[in-house]
Amino acid sequence: MSHGKNLQFDSKCVHAGIGDYEFGPVVPPIYQTSTFRFKDSAHGAALFKGEVDGYIYTRMKNPTIKALENAMAELEGGHKALGCASGMSAVSTTLIALLKSGDHIVCSKSVYGPTNTFINTILSKFGVEATFVDSEFAEEVEKAMKPNTKVVYVETPGNPTMSITDLEAVSKIAHKNGALVVVDNTFMSPALQQPFVFGVDIVLHSMTKFLNGHADVVGGVVVVKDEEMYLKMRKVLNQHGGVIDPFNSFLVHRGLKTLSIRMQRHCENTLPIAEYLEKHPKVKWVRFPGLKSHPQYEIGLKQHKGHGGMISFELNGGYKAGEILMNSVRFCQLAVSLGGVETLIQHPASMTHLTMGEEARKAAGITEGLIRLSVGIENVKDILADLEQALAKIS
Ligand code: LCS
């Protein structure tokens, strides 16, 4: 049942992607089947030829997955979406579809560690050349463009430095040079940042994070702007095989219903925590888009509808002090991942960004003492009290 494009964003979160199903359920049923029966051999052949619409095999298309894909296309303001088995499947599907041997990619230095590793160690095996830049300085992107640059890949805010890239400026540069812009919108979600508005060509996510929101699913999505790009991506995803399954699709779709309200609470909780940390004598620096001290604060104001739930910071005592903090928290949980309802704390250099290597981390500004906090939707007093008692343990 489509309610049209005119709904407010928070209403869309509740209703997007819900179709008409037998018996009239208000949420999409879980079509937990690998394959679909044909009416007869001519029907099967017609489905394979694309002459009639319908379902063949879940790796190719499934109604529960389709419902989530429709919802994500609507929330991002795109044409169609592709549900992937993980955020990394979304990243790899996109880059395999867009690049070939002899092509060049310009990528933000501050991206999720395995994205950097995928480009550096896997795409490079197939003859794709890469340049990593501080994409928060648009002129660095411009300088890195080459005649064979086909993709500019941006994560903003970047994981874990929280650097903010001006999507409008970077899109103009890329398009002038005939390249496409891909944005990983995981840290903000469409509730807080809608990259297509700024001219971006493809938006992807790890749905494991804010979109699902409950730390119980691994999933990803690619959203595209036109049918030609959709068919190109679908072909790669079908052969590469990294599709999401119906049950996880159902869970993410359920999570989307509260996306807007969860993001609002993440934003409300995070600002006082960032301000508290910034004033704390044991804290060296804090990076959060809502602090005026953020070097790209103004770009954030233009691009974001809220400041998000992610903070990175470093203690005066470096990693040793960070280790004491991580071992002393009781309420905040020491775990990787982010964007769930519970507050998580982790150390990128030894955890999420370990595979990048020391040199790439240093170049990206991922210091050895950087701590990343994913602020949950609990009562902020409990999060602050926990940080206070843990910070007090540092001598
Ligand atoms: N993009 C971003 C920005 C991410 O943060 C992650 C995962 C991915 C893509 C990959 O998604 P996945 O395949 O895990 O669904 N980020 C993680 C992190 O920072 N901690 O643990 C996972």
Short mmCIF file of C-alpha atoms and ligand atoms in Angstrom, two decimals:
data_model
loop_
_atom_site.label_atom_id
_atom_site.label_comp_id
_atom_site.label_asym_id
_atom_site.label_seq_id
_atom_site.Cartn_x
_atom_site.Cartn_y
_atom_site.Cartn_z
CA MET A 1 0.00 0.00 0.00
CA SER A 2 1.90 3.07 -1.16
CA HIS A 3 1.09 6.28 0.66
CA GLY A 4 2.85 8.42 -1.92
CA LYS A 5 5.92 10.59 -1.69
CA ASN A 6 4.29 13.46 0.16
CA LEU A 7 4.46 12.09 3.70
CA GLN A 8 6.78 13.60 6.30
CA PHE A 9 9.99 11.61 6.86
CA ASP A 10 8.94 10.13 10.23
CA SER A 11 5.64 8.94 8.72
CA LYS A 12 7.53 7.41 5.81
CA CYS A 13 9.68 5.45 8.31
CA VAL A 14 6.52 3.76 9.60
CA HIS A 15 4.86 3.11 6.24
CA ALA A 16 7.55 2.90 3.55
CA GLY A 17 7.75 -0.28 1.52
CA ILE A 18 4.63 -1.93 2.93
CA GLY A 19 2.73 -3.60 0.08
CA ASP A 20 -0.55 -5.51 -0.28
CA TYR A 21 -0.31 -9.13 0.81
CA GLU A 22 -2.77 -12.02 1.06
CA PHE A 23 -4.97 -11.75 4.22
CA GLY A 24 -4.15 -8.03 4.55
CA PRO A 25 -1.33 -8.06 7.14
CA VAL A 26 -0.12 -4.58 8.14
CA VAL A 27 3.52 -5.70 8.07
CA PRO A 28 5.15 -7.72 5.27
CA PRO A 29 5.06 -11.48 5.95
CA ILE A 30 8.37 -13.35 6.09
CA TYR A 31 8.52 -15.33 2.85
CA GLN A 32 11.02 -17.83 4.23
CA THR A 33 11.44 -19.80 1.03
CA SER A 34 14.43 -20.27 -1.22
CA THR A 35 12.38 -20.86 -4.36
CA PHE A 36 8.92 -20.16 -5.89
CA ARG A 37 6.66 -22.63 -7.73
CA PHE A 38 5.84 -21.87 -11.39
CA LYS A 39 2.27 -22.34 -12.68
CA ASP A 40 3.64 -24.38 -15.61
CA SER A 41 6.76 -24.58 -17.78
CA ALA A 42 5.71 -21.65 -19.97
CA HIS A 43 5.28 -19.48 -16.84
CA GLY A 44 8.78 -20.45 -15.60
CA ALA A 45 10.28 -19.67 -19.00
CA ALA A 46 8.43 -16.33 -19.20
CA LEU A 47 9.67 -15.35 -15.72
CA PHE A 48 13.26 -16.14 -16.69
CA LYS A 49 12.89 -14.14 -19.92
CA GLY A 50 11.49 -11.22 -17.92
CA GLU A 51 8.25 -11.27 -19.94
CA VAL A 52 6.08 -11.47 -16.79
CA ASP A 53 6.60 -10.11 -13.29
CA GLY A 54 6.94 -12.54 -10.39
CA TYR A 55 9.31 -14.51 -8.24
CA ILE A 56 11.79 -17.23 -9.20
CA TYR A 57 14.46 -17.72 -6.54
CA THR A 58 15.25 -15.76 -3.36
CA ARG A 59 18.81 -14.78 -4.38
CA MET A 60 17.20 -12.97 -7.32
CA LYS A 61 14.07 -11.53 -5.68
CA ASN A 62 11.86 -12.20 -2.66
CA PRO A 63 8.77 -10.25 -1.48
CA THR A 64 10.09 -9.65 2.09
CA ILE A 65 13.43 -8.41 0.78
CA LYS A 66 11.67 -6.35 -1.90
CA ALA A 67 9.55 -4.64 0.77
CA LEU A 68 12.69 -3.52 2.61
CA GLU A 69 14.35 -2.45 -0.64
CA ASN A 70 11.31 -0.33 -1.54
CA ALA A 71 11.38 1.24 1.92
CA MET A 72 15.07 2.13 1.67
CA ALA A 73 14.66 3.60 -1.83
CA GLU A 74 11.83 5.77 -0.50
CA LEU A 75 13.66 6.91 2.64
CA GLU A 76 16.80 7.87 0.70
CA GLY A 77 14.79 9.47 -2.12
CA GLY A 78 16.28 7.10 -4.70
CA HIS A 79 14.85 5.02 -7.54
CA LYS A 80 15.44 1.46 -6.28
CA ALA A 81 17.53 -0.32 -3.65
CA LEU A 82 19.37 -3.64 -3.37
CA GLY A 83 19.36 -5.56 -0.09
CA CYS A 84 22.78 -7.01 0.70
CA ALA A 85 24.04 -9.58 3.20
CA SER A 86 26.22 -7.00 4.98
CA GLY A 87 27.54 -3.48 4.64
CA MET A 88 30.69 -4.99 3.13
CA SER A 89 28.55 -6.79 0.52
CA ALA A 90 27.02 -3.40 -0.36
CA VAL A 91 30.52 -1.87 -0.66
CA SER A 92 31.94 -4.74 -2.74
CA THR A 93 28.87 -5.08 -5.00
CA THR A 94 28.96 -1.35 -5.77
CA LEU A 95 32.67 -1.14 -6.49
CA ILE A 96 32.77 -4.35 -8.54
CA ALA A 97 29.85 -3.03 -10.62
CA LEU A 98 31.42 0.38 -11.24
CA LEU A 99 35.12 -0.41 -11.73
CA LYS A 100 37.26 -2.49 -14.08
CA SER A 101 40.95 -3.08 -14.62
CA GLY A 102 42.74 0.16 -15.50
CA ASP A 103 40.24 2.38 -13.66
CA HIS A 104 41.08 4.68 -10.76
CA ILE A 105 39.14 5.36 -7.56
CA VAL A 106 39.52 8.33 -5.20
CA CYS A 107 38.53 7.37 -1.65
CA SER A 108 38.30 9.15 1.71
CA LYS A 109 41.21 8.24 3.99
CA SER A 110 38.88 7.90 6.96
CA VAL A 111 36.60 4.97 6.06
CA TYR A 112 35.66 1.76 7.86
CA GLY A 113 38.88 -0.35 8.02
CA PRO A 114 37.70 -3.27 5.82
CA THR A 115 36.47 -0.83 3.11
CA ASN A 116 39.99 0.56 2.92
CA THR A 117 41.38 -3.00 2.94
CA PHE A 118 38.95 -4.16 0.22
CA ILE A 119 40.05 -1.33 -2.09
CA ASN A 120 43.75 -1.69 -1.25
CA THR A 121 44.16 -5.44 -1.30
CA ILE A 122 41.29 -6.91 -3.35
CA LEU A 123 40.39 -4.32 -6.01
CA SER A 124 44.12 -3.74 -6.56
CA LYS A 125 44.50 -7.46 -7.50
CA PHE A 126 42.14 -6.77 -10.41
CA GLY A 127 44.12 -3.76 -11.62
CA VAL A 128 42.11 -0.93 -10.01
CA GLU A 129 44.30 1.92 -8.87
CA ALA A 130 43.35 3.92 -5.74
CA THR A 131 44.24 7.29 -4.21
CA PHE A 132 43.21 7.97 -0.60
CA VAL A 133 42.58 11.62 0.23
CA ASP A 134 41.39 13.84 3.07
CA SER A 135 38.02 14.27 1.36
CA GLU A 136 36.97 16.90 3.94
CA PHE A 137 39.19 19.19 1.83
CA ALA A 138 37.38 19.20 -1.53
CA GLU A 139 40.52 20.55 -3.22
CA GLU A 140 42.33 17.31 -2.24
CA VAL A 141 39.69 15.35 -4.15
CA GLU A 142 40.15 17.65 -7.15
CA LYS A 143 43.94 17.22 -7.07
CA ALA A 144 43.60 13.42 -7.00
CA MET A 145 41.31 13.18 -10.07
CA LYS A 146 42.86 11.50 -13.12
CA PRO A 147 41.49 10.91 -16.64
CA ASN A 148 40.71 7.29 -15.63
CA THR A 149 38.98 8.18 -12.31
CA LYS A 150 35.58 6.50 -12.40
CA VAL A 151 34.51 6.66 -8.77
CA VAL A 152 34.85 9.07 -5.86
CA TYR A 153 34.03 7.09 -2.70
CA VAL A 154 33.19 9.07 0.42
CA GLU A 155 32.24 8.17 3.96
CA THR A 156 30.83 11.14 5.84
CA PRO A 157 31.16 11.51 8.76
CA GLY A 158 34.17 9.26 8.34
CA ASN A 159 34.65 6.23 10.55
CA PRO A 160 36.16 6.84 13.08
CA THR A 161 37.60 10.37 12.76
CA MET A 162 34.18 12.02 12.20
CA SER A 163 35.65 14.14 9.38
CA ILE A 164 32.84 15.71 7.31
CA THR A 165 32.97 15.88 3.51
CA ASP A 166 31.06 18.53 1.56
CA LEU A 167 28.96 16.30 -0.70
CA GLU A 168 27.83 19.10 -2.99
CA ALA A 169 31.38 20.30 -3.64
CA VAL A 170 32.76 16.79 -4.17
CA SER A 171 29.88 15.81 -6.49
CA LYS A 172 30.57 18.86 -8.68
CA ILE A 173 34.27 17.96 -8.91
CA ALA A 174 33.57 14.30 -9.70
CA HIS A 175 30.92 15.04 -12.31
CA LYS A 176 33.12 17.64 -14.05
CA ASN A 177 35.64 14.80 -14.44
CA GLY A 178 33.08 12.19 -15.56
CA ALA A 179 33.23 10.17 -12.32
CA LEU A 180 30.40 8.94 -10.09
CA VAL A 181 30.12 9.69 -6.37
CA VAL A 182 29.36 6.87 -3.94
CA VAL A 183 28.53 7.79 -0.34
CA ASP A 184 28.48 5.50 2.66
CA ASN A 185 25.67 7.08 4.72
CA THR A 186 25.89 4.59 7.61
CA PHE A 187 26.87 7.10 10.32
CA MET A 188 23.92 9.44 9.72
CA SER A 189 21.12 7.40 8.11
CA PRO A 190 18.59 9.14 5.82
CA ALA A 191 16.96 10.63 8.93
CA LEU A 192 19.91 13.01 9.30
CA GLN A 193 21.57 13.14 5.87
CA GLN A 194 20.13 12.62 2.39
CA PRO A 195 23.10 12.47 0.02
CA PHE A 196 21.03 12.45 -3.22
CA VAL A 197 19.93 16.03 -2.44
CA PHE A 198 23.58 17.09 -2.81
CA GLY A 199 24.08 15.46 -6.23
CA VAL A 200 25.54 12.11 -5.12
CA ASP A 201 24.99 9.14 -7.50
CA ILE A 202 24.86 6.08 -5.22
CA VAL A 203 24.17 5.77 -1.49
CA LEU A 204 25.05 2.70 0.51
CA HIS A 205 24.76 1.60 4.13
CA SER A 206 25.69 -1.00 6.61
CA MET A 207 22.09 -1.68 7.76
CA THR A 208 23.70 -3.46 10.73
CA LYS A 209 23.87 -0.02 12.39
CA PHE A 210 21.27 2.73 12.79
CA LEU A 211 18.85 1.43 10.14
CA ASN A 212 18.21 -1.83 11.97
CA GLY A 213 19.14 -0.24 15.28
CA HIS A 214 18.93 -3.27 17.55
CA ALA A 215 22.33 -4.98 17.23
CA ASP A 216 20.75 -8.24 16.06
CA VAL A 217 21.20 -8.19 12.25
CA VAL A 218 24.08 -7.92 9.79
CA GLY A 219 22.91 -6.37 6.53
CA GLY A 220 23.63 -3.76 3.87
CA VAL A 221 21.90 -1.81 1.13
CA VAL A 222 22.77 0.05 -2.07
CA VAL A 223 20.38 2.77 -3.28
CA VAL A 224 20.54 4.01 -6.88
CA LYS A 225 18.91 6.83 -8.85
CA ASP A 226 17.91 5.17 -12.12
CA GLU A 227 16.89 1.88 -13.71
CA GLU A 228 20.06 1.51 -15.75
CA MET A 229 22.23 1.62 -12.63
CA TYR A 230 19.81 -0.67 -10.79
CA LEU A 231 20.07 -3.36 -13.49
CA LYS A 232 23.87 -3.04 -13.53
CA MET A 233 24.06 -3.50 -9.74
CA ARG A 234 21.43 -6.27 -9.67
CA LYS A 235 23.40 -8.28 -12.21
CA VAL A 236 26.53 -8.08 -10.04
CA LEU A 237 24.67 -8.82 -6.80
CA ASN A 238 22.91 -11.84 -8.34
CA GLN A 239 26.21 -13.36 -9.50
CA HIS A 240 28.33 -12.24 -6.52
CA GLY A 241 25.59 -13.64 -4.29
CA GLY A 242 25.84 -11.44 -1.19
CA VAL A 243 22.09 -10.90 -0.76
CA ILE A 244 20.26 -10.35 2.52
CA ASP A 245 17.83 -13.08 3.63
CA PRO A 246 14.07 -12.70 4.28
CA PHE A 247 14.22 -12.91 8.08
CA ASN A 248 16.95 -10.27 8.42
CA SER A 249 15.05 -8.09 5.92
CA PHE A 250 11.96 -8.36 8.09
CA LEU A 251 13.94 -7.32 11.18
CA VAL A 252 15.57 -4.32 9.48
CA HIS A 253 12.20 -3.24 8.07
CA ARG A 254 10.78 -3.42 11.60
CA GLY A 255 13.75 -1.35 12.84
CA LEU A 256 13.09 1.33 10.21
CA LYS A 257 9.70 2.11 11.76
CA THR A 258 11.44 3.70 14.76
CA LEU A 259 14.43 5.14 12.85
CA SER A 260 13.28 8.73 13.07
CA ILE A 261 12.48 8.65 16.78
CA ARG A 262 15.65 6.70 17.61
CA MET A 263 17.86 9.16 15.69
CA GLN A 264 16.21 12.04 17.52
CA ARG A 265 17.11 10.43 20.87
CA HIS A 266 20.65 9.55 19.72
CA CYS A 267 21.12 13.25 18.83
CA GLU A 268 19.64 14.47 22.13
CA ASN A 269 21.90 12.17 24.15
CA THR A 270 25.11 12.75 22.26
CA LEU A 271 25.46 16.53 22.47
CA PRO A 272 25.63 16.72 26.32
CA ILE A 273 28.07 13.79 26.36
CA ALA A 274 30.34 15.46 23.77
CA GLU A 275 30.19 18.73 25.73
CA TYR A 276 30.96 16.90 28.98
CA LEU A 277 33.95 15.12 27.45
CA GLU A 278 35.26 18.31 25.83
CA LYS A 279 35.36 20.07 29.22
CA HIS A 280 36.86 17.11 31.09
CA PRO A 281 40.48 17.70 32.20
CA LYS A 282 41.52 14.15 31.23
CA VAL A 283 40.26 14.53 27.64
CA LYS A 284 42.65 15.86 24.98
CA TRP A 285 40.14 16.42 22.16
CA VAL A 286 36.63 15.45 21.05
CA ARG A 287 35.23 15.14 17.50
CA PHE A 288 31.47 15.43 17.20
CA PRO A 289 29.61 17.26 14.40
CA GLY A 290 27.56 19.20 16.99
CA LEU A 291 30.59 20.85 18.64
CA LYS A 292 31.72 24.22 17.29
CA SER A 293 35.29 22.94 17.66
CA HIS A 294 34.66 20.43 14.84
CA PRO A 295 36.78 21.66 11.89
CA GLN A 296 33.91 21.09 9.45
CA TYR A 297 31.12 22.28 11.78
CA GLU A 298 29.71 24.61 9.09
CA ILE A 299 29.55 21.86 6.43
CA GLY A 300 27.73 19.69 8.97
CA LEU A 301 25.15 22.44 9.56
CA LYS A 302 24.45 22.61 5.83
CA GLN A 303 24.36 18.86 5.29
CA HIS A 304 22.87 17.31 8.44
CA LYS A 305 19.41 17.43 10.00
CA GLY A 306 20.92 16.50 13.38
CA HIS A 307 24.40 15.80 14.70
CA GLY A 308 24.13 12.02 15.07
CA GLY A 309 25.07 9.49 17.71
CA MET A 310 28.81 9.03 17.14
CA ILE A 311 31.69 10.64 19.05
CA SER A 312 35.42 10.08 18.82
CA PHE A 313 37.83 11.40 21.43
CA GLU A 314 41.29 10.99 22.83
CA LEU A 315 42.44 11.12 26.44
CA ASN A 316 45.50 13.04 27.63
CA GLY A 317 47.01 9.74 28.73
CA GLY A 318 46.77 8.29 25.18
CA TYR A 319 45.98 4.63 24.63
CA LYS A 320 47.00 3.56 28.18
CA ALA A 321 44.36 5.88 29.63
CA GLY A 322 41.87 4.72 26.98
CA GLU A 323 42.49 1.13 28.00
CA ILE A 324 41.66 1.97 31.63
CA LEU A 325 38.50 3.76 30.48
CA MET A 326 37.33 0.84 28.31
CA ASN A 327 38.04 -1.65 31.10
CA SER A 328 36.26 0.51 33.69
CA VAL A 329 32.94 1.24 31.98
CA ARG A 330 30.08 -0.80 33.40
CA PHE A 331 26.98 0.53 31.62
CA CYS A 332 28.56 1.35 28.24
CA GLN A 333 29.54 -1.91 26.56
CA LEU A 334 32.99 -2.68 25.21
CA ALA A 335 32.09 -3.89 21.71
CA VAL A 336 32.54 -2.96 18.06
CA SER A 337 29.65 -2.03 15.74
CA LEU A 338 27.54 1.06 16.31
CA GLY A 339 24.13 2.61 15.85
CA GLY A 340 22.20 0.32 18.16
CA VAL A 341 19.99 1.27 21.07
CA GLU A 342 22.76 0.43 23.54
CA THR A 343 25.86 2.58 24.11
CA LEU A 344 29.06 0.94 22.80
CA ILE A 345 32.69 1.93 23.25
CA GLN A 346 35.70 0.63 21.27
CA HIS A 347 39.30 1.32 20.24
CA PRO A 348 39.63 1.59 16.40
CA ALA A 349 43.44 1.15 16.16
CA SER A 350 43.34 -2.31 17.77
CA MET A 351 39.83 -3.27 16.62
CA THR A 352 37.75 -1.93 13.67
CA HIS A 353 40.69 -0.30 11.85
CA LEU A 354 43.43 -2.84 12.67
CA THR A 355 43.54 -4.34 9.13
CA MET A 356 44.30 -0.93 7.55
CA GLY A 357 47.80 -0.98 9.04
CA GLU A 358 49.61 1.68 11.06
CA GLU A 359 50.70 3.82 8.12
CA ALA A 360 47.19 4.18 6.61
CA ARG A 361 45.74 4.86 10.08
CA LYS A 362 48.30 7.58 10.70
CA ALA A 363 47.58 9.17 7.30
CA ALA A 364 43.83 9.10 8.07
CA GLY A 365 44.29 10.74 11.48
CA ILE A 366 43.26 7.59 13.37
CA THR A 367 45.56 8.09 16.34
CA GLU A 368 46.57 5.19 18.55
CA GLY A 369 44.66 6.75 21.46
CA LEU A 370 41.38 7.49 19.63
CA ILE A 371 38.33 6.03 21.39
CA ARG A 372 34.97 5.74 19.60
CA LEU A 373 31.67 6.00 21.40
CA SER A 374 28.33 5.01 19.83
CA VAL A 375 25.80 6.71 22.08
CA GLY A 376 22.62 4.69 22.62
CA ILE A 377 19.08 5.74 23.45
CA GLU A 378 19.27 5.01 27.19
CA ASN A 379 18.79 7.82 29.70
CA VAL A 380 21.76 10.14 29.21
CA LYS A 381 22.27 10.43 32.99
CA ASP A 382 23.23 6.76 33.16
CA ILE A 383 25.71 7.10 30.28
CA LEU A 384 27.28 10.21 31.83
CA ALA A 385 27.47 8.62 35.29
CA ASP A 386 29.24 5.59 33.83
CA LEU A 387 31.76 7.71 31.89
CA GLU A 388 32.37 9.81 35.02
CA GLN A 389 33.15 6.82 37.25
CA ALA A 390 35.35 5.26 34.52
CA LEU A 391 37.25 8.51 33.85
CA ALA A 392 37.86 8.83 37.61
CA LYS A 393 39.81 5.53 37.50
CA ILE A 394 42.47 7.16 35.30
CA SER A 395 45.23 8.59 37.50
N1 LCS B 1 30.44 1.11 6.40
C1 LCS B 1 30.62 1.63 7.62
C2 LCS B 1 30.65 3.11 7.78
C3 LCS B 1 30.75 0.80 8.73
O1 LCS B 1 30.93 1.38 9.92
C4 LCS B 1 30.73 -0.60 8.54
C5 LCS B 1 30.88 -1.53 9.68
C6 LCS B 1 30.55 -1.10 7.25
C7 LCS B 1 30.39 -0.23 6.19
C8 LCS B 1 30.49 -2.59 6.98
O2 LCS B 1 29.27 -3.06 7.43
P1 LCS B 1 28.99 -4.58 7.88
O3 LCS B 1 29.51 -5.45 6.79
O4 LCS B 1 29.73 -4.82 9.15
O5 LCS B 1 27.52 -4.63 8.00
N2 LCS B 1 31.40 -0.92 10.82
C9 LCS B 1 31.74 -1.51 11.94
C10 LCS B 1 32.35 -0.82 13.01
O6 LCS B 1 32.71 0.35 12.99
N3 LCS B 1 32.49 -1.65 14.01
O7 LCS B 1 32.11 -2.93 13.70
C11 LCS B 1 31.58 -2.93 12.35
#
